PDB file of N, CA, C and O in Angstrom:
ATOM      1  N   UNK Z 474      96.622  97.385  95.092  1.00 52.00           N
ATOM      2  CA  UNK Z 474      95.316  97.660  94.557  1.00 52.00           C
ATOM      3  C   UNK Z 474      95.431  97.597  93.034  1.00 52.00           C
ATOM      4  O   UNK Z 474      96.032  98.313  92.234  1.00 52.00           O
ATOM      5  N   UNK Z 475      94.592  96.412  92.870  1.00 53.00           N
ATOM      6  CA  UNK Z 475      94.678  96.509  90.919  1.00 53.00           C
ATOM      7  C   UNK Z 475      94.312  97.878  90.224  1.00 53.00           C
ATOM      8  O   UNK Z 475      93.390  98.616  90.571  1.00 53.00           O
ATOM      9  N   UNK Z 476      95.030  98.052  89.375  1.00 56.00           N
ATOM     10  CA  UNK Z 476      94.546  99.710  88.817  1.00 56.00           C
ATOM     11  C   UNK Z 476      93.702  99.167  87.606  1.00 56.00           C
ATOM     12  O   UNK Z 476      93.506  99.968  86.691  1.00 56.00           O
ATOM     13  N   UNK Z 477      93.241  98.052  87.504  1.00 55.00           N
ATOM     14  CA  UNK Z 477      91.991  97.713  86.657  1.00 55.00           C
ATOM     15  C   UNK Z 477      90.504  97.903  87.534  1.00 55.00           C
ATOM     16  O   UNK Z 477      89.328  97.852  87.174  1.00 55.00           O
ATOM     17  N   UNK Z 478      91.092  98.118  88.710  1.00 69.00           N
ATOM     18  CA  UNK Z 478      89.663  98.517  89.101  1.00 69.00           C
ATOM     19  C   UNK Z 478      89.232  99.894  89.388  1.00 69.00           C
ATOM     20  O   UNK Z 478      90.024 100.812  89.598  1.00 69.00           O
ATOM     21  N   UNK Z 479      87.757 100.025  89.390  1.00 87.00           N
ATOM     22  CA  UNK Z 479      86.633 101.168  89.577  1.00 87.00           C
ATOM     23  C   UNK Z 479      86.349 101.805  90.326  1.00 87.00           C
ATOM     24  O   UNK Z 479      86.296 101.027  91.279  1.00 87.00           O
ATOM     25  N   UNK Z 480      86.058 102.850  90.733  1.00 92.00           N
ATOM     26  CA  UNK Z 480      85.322 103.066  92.046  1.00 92.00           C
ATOM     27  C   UNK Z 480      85.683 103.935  92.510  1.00 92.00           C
ATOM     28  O   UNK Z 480      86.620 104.520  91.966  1.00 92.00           O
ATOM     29  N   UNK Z 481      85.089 104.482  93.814  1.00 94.00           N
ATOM     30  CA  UNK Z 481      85.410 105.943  94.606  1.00 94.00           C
ATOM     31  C   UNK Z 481      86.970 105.358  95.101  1.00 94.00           C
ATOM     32  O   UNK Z 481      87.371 104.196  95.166  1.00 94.00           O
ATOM     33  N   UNK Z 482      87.473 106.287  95.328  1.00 94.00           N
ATOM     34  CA  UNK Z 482      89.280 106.093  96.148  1.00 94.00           C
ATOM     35  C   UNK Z 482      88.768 105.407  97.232  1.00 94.00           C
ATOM     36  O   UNK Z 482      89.089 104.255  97.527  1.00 94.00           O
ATOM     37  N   UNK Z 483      87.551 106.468  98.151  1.00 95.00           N
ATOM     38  CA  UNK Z 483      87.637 105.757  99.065  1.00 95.00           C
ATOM     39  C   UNK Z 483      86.920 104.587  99.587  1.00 95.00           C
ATOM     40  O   UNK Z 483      87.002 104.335 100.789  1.00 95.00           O
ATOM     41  N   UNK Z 484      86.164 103.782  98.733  1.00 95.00           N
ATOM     42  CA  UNK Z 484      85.268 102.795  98.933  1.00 95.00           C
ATOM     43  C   UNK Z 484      87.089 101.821  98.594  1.00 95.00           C
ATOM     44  O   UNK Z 484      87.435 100.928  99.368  1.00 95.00           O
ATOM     45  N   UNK Z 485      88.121 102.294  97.185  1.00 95.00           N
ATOM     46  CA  UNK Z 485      88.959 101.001  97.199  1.00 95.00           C
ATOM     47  C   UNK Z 485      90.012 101.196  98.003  1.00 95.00           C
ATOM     48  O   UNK Z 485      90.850 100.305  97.865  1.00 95.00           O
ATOM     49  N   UNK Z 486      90.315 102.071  98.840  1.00 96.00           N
ATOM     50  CA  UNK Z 486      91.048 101.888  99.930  1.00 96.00           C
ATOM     51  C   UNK Z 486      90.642 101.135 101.073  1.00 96.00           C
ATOM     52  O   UNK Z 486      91.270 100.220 101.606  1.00 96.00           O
ATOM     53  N   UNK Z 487      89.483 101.628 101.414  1.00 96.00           N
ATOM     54  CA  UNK Z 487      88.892 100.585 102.269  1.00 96.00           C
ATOM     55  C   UNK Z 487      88.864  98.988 102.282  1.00 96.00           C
ATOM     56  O   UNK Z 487      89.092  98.142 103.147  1.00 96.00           O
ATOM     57  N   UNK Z 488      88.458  98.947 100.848  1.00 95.00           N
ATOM     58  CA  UNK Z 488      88.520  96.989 100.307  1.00 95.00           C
ATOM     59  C   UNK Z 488      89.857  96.860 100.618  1.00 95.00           C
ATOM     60  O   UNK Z 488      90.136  95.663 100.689  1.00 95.00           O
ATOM     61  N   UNK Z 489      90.934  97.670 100.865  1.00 95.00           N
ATOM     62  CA  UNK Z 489      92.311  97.208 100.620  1.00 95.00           C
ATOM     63  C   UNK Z 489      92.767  97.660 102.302  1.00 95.00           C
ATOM     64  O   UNK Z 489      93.927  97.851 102.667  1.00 95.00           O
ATOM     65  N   UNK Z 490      92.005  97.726 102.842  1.00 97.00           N
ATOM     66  CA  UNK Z 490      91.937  97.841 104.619  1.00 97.00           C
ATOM     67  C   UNK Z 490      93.264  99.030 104.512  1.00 97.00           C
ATOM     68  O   UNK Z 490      94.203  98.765 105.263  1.00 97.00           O
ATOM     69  N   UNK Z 491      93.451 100.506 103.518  1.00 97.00           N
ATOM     70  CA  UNK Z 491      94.115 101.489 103.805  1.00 97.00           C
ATOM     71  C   UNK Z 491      93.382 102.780 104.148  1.00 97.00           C
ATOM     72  O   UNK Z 491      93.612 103.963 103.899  1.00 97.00           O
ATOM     73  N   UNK Z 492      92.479 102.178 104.767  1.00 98.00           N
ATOM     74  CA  UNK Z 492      91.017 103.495 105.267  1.00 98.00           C
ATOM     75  C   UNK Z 492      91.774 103.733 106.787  1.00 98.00           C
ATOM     76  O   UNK Z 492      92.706 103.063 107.231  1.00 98.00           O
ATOM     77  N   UNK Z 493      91.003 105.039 107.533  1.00 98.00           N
ATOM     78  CA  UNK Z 493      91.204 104.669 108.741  1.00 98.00           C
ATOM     79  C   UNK Z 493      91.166 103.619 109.901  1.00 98.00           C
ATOM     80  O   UNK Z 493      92.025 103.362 110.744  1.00 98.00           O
ATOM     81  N   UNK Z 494      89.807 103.038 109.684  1.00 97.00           N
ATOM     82  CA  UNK Z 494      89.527 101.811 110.185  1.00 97.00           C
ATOM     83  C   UNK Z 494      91.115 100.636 110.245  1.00 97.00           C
ATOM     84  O   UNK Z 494      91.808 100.134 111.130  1.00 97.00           O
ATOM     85  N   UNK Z 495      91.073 100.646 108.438  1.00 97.00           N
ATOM     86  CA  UNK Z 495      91.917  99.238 108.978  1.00 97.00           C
ATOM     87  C   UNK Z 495      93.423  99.564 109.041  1.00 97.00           C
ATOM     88  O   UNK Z 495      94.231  98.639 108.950  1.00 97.00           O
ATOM     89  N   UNK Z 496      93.825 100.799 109.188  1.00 97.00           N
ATOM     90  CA  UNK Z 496      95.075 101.487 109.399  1.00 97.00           C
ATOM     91  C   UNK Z 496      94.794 100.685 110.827  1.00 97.00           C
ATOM     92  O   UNK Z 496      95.230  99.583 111.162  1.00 97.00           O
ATOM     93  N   UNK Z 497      93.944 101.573 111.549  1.00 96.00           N
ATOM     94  CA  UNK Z 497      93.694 101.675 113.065  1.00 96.00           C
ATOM     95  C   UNK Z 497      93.528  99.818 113.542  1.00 96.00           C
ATOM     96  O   UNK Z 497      94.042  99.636 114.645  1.00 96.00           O
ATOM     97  N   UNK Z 498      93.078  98.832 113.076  1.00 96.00           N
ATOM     98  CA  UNK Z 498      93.034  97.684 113.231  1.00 96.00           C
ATOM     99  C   UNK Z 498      94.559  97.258 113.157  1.00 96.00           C
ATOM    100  O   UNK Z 498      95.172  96.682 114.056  1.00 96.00           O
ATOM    101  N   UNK Z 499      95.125  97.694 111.772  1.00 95.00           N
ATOM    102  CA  UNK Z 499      96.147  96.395 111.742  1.00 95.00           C
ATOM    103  C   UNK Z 499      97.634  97.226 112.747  1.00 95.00           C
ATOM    104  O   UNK Z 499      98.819  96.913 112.631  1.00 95.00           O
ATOM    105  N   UNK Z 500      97.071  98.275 113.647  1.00 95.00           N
ATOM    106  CA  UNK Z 500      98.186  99.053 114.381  1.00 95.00           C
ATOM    107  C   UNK Z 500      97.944  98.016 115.824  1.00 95.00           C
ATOM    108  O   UNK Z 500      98.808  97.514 116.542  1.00 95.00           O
ATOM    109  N   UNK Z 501      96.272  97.911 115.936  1.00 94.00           N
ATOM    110  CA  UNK Z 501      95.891  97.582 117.095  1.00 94.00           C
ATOM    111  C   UNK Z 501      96.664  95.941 117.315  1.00 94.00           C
ATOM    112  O   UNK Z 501      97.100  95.455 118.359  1.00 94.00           O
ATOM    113  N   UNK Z 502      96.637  95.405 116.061  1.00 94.00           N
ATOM    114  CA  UNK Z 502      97.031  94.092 116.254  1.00 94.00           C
ATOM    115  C   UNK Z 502      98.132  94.103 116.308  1.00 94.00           C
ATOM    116  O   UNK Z 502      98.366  93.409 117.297  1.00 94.00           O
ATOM    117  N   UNK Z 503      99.321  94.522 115.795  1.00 94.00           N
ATOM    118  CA  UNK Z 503     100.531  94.627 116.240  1.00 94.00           C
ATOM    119  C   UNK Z 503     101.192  94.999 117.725  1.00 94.00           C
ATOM    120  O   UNK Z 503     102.221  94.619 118.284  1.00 94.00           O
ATOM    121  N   UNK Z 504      99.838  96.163 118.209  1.00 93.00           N
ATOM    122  CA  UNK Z 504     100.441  96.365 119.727  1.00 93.00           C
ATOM    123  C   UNK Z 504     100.077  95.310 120.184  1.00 93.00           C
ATOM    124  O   UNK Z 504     101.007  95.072 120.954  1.00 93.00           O
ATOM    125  N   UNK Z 505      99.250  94.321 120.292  1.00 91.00           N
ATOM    126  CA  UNK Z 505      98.878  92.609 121.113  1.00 91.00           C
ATOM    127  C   UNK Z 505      99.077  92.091 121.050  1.00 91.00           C
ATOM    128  O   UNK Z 505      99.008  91.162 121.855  1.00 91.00           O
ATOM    129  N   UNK Z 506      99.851  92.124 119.361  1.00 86.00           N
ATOM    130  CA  UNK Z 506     101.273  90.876 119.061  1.00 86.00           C
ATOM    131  C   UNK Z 506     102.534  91.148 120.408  1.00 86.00           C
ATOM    132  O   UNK Z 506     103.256  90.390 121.056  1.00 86.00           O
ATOM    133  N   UNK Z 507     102.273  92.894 120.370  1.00 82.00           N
ATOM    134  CA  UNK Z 507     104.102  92.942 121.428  1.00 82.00           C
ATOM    135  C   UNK Z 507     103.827  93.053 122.689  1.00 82.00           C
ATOM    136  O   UNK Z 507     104.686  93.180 123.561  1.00 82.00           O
ATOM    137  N   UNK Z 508     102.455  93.011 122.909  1.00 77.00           N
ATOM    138  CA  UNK Z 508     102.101  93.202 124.560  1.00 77.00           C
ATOM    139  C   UNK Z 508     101.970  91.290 124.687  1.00 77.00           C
ATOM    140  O   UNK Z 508     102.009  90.707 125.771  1.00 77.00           O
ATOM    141  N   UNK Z 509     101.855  90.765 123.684  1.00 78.00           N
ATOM    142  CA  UNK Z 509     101.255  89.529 124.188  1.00 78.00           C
ATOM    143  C   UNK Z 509     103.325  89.100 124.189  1.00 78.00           C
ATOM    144  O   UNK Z 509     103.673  88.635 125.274  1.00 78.00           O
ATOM    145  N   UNK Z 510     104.084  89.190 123.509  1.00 80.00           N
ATOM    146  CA  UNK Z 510     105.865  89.013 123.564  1.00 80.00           C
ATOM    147  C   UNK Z 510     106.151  89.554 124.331  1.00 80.00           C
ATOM    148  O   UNK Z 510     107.339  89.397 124.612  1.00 80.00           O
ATOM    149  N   UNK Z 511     105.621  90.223 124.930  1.00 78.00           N
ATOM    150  CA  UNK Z 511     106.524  91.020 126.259  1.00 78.00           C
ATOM    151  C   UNK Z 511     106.195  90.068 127.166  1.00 78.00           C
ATOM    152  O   UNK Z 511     106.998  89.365 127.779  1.00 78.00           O
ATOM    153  N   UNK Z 512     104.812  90.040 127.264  1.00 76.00           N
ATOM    154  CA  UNK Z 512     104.566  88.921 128.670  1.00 76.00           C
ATOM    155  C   UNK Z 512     105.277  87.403 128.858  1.00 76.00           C
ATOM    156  O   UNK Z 512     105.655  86.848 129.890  1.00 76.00           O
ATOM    157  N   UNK Z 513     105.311  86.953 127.461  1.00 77.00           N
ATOM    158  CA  UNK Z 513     106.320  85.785 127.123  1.00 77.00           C
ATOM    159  C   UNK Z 513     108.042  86.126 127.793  1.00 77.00           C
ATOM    160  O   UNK Z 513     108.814  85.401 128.422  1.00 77.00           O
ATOM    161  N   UNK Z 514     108.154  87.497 127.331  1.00 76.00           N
ATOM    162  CA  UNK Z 514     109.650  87.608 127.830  1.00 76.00           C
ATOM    163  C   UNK Z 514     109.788  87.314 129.091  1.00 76.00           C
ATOM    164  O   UNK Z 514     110.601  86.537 129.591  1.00 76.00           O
ATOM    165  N   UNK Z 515     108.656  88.202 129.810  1.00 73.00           N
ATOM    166  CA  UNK Z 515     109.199  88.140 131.478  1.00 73.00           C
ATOM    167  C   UNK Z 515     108.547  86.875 132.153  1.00 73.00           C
ATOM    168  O   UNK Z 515     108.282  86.848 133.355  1.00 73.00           O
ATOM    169  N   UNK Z 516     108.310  85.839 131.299  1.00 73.00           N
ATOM    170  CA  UNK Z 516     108.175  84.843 132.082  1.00 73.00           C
ATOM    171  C   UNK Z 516     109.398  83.663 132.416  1.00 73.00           C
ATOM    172  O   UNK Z 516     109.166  82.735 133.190  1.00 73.00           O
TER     173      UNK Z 516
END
């Protein structure tokens, strides 16, 4: 996060997807990255 920029913490955490939301997104995508490699394994 540039520290040249403005704004509430939490409006620039968010732009920088470190809100809950995109905590919770980029967790979700990692478990479907390893659920989708697991299924690869046992094939």
């Amino acid at each position: 996060m540039p520290s040249s920029e403005h704004g509430k913490p939490a409006e620039l955490l968010a732009e920088c997807g470190l809100d809950a939301d995109g905590i919770e997104a980029a967790i979700r995508r990692r478990l479907e990255g390893a659920d989708a490699a697991a299924i690869e394994e046992t094939r």
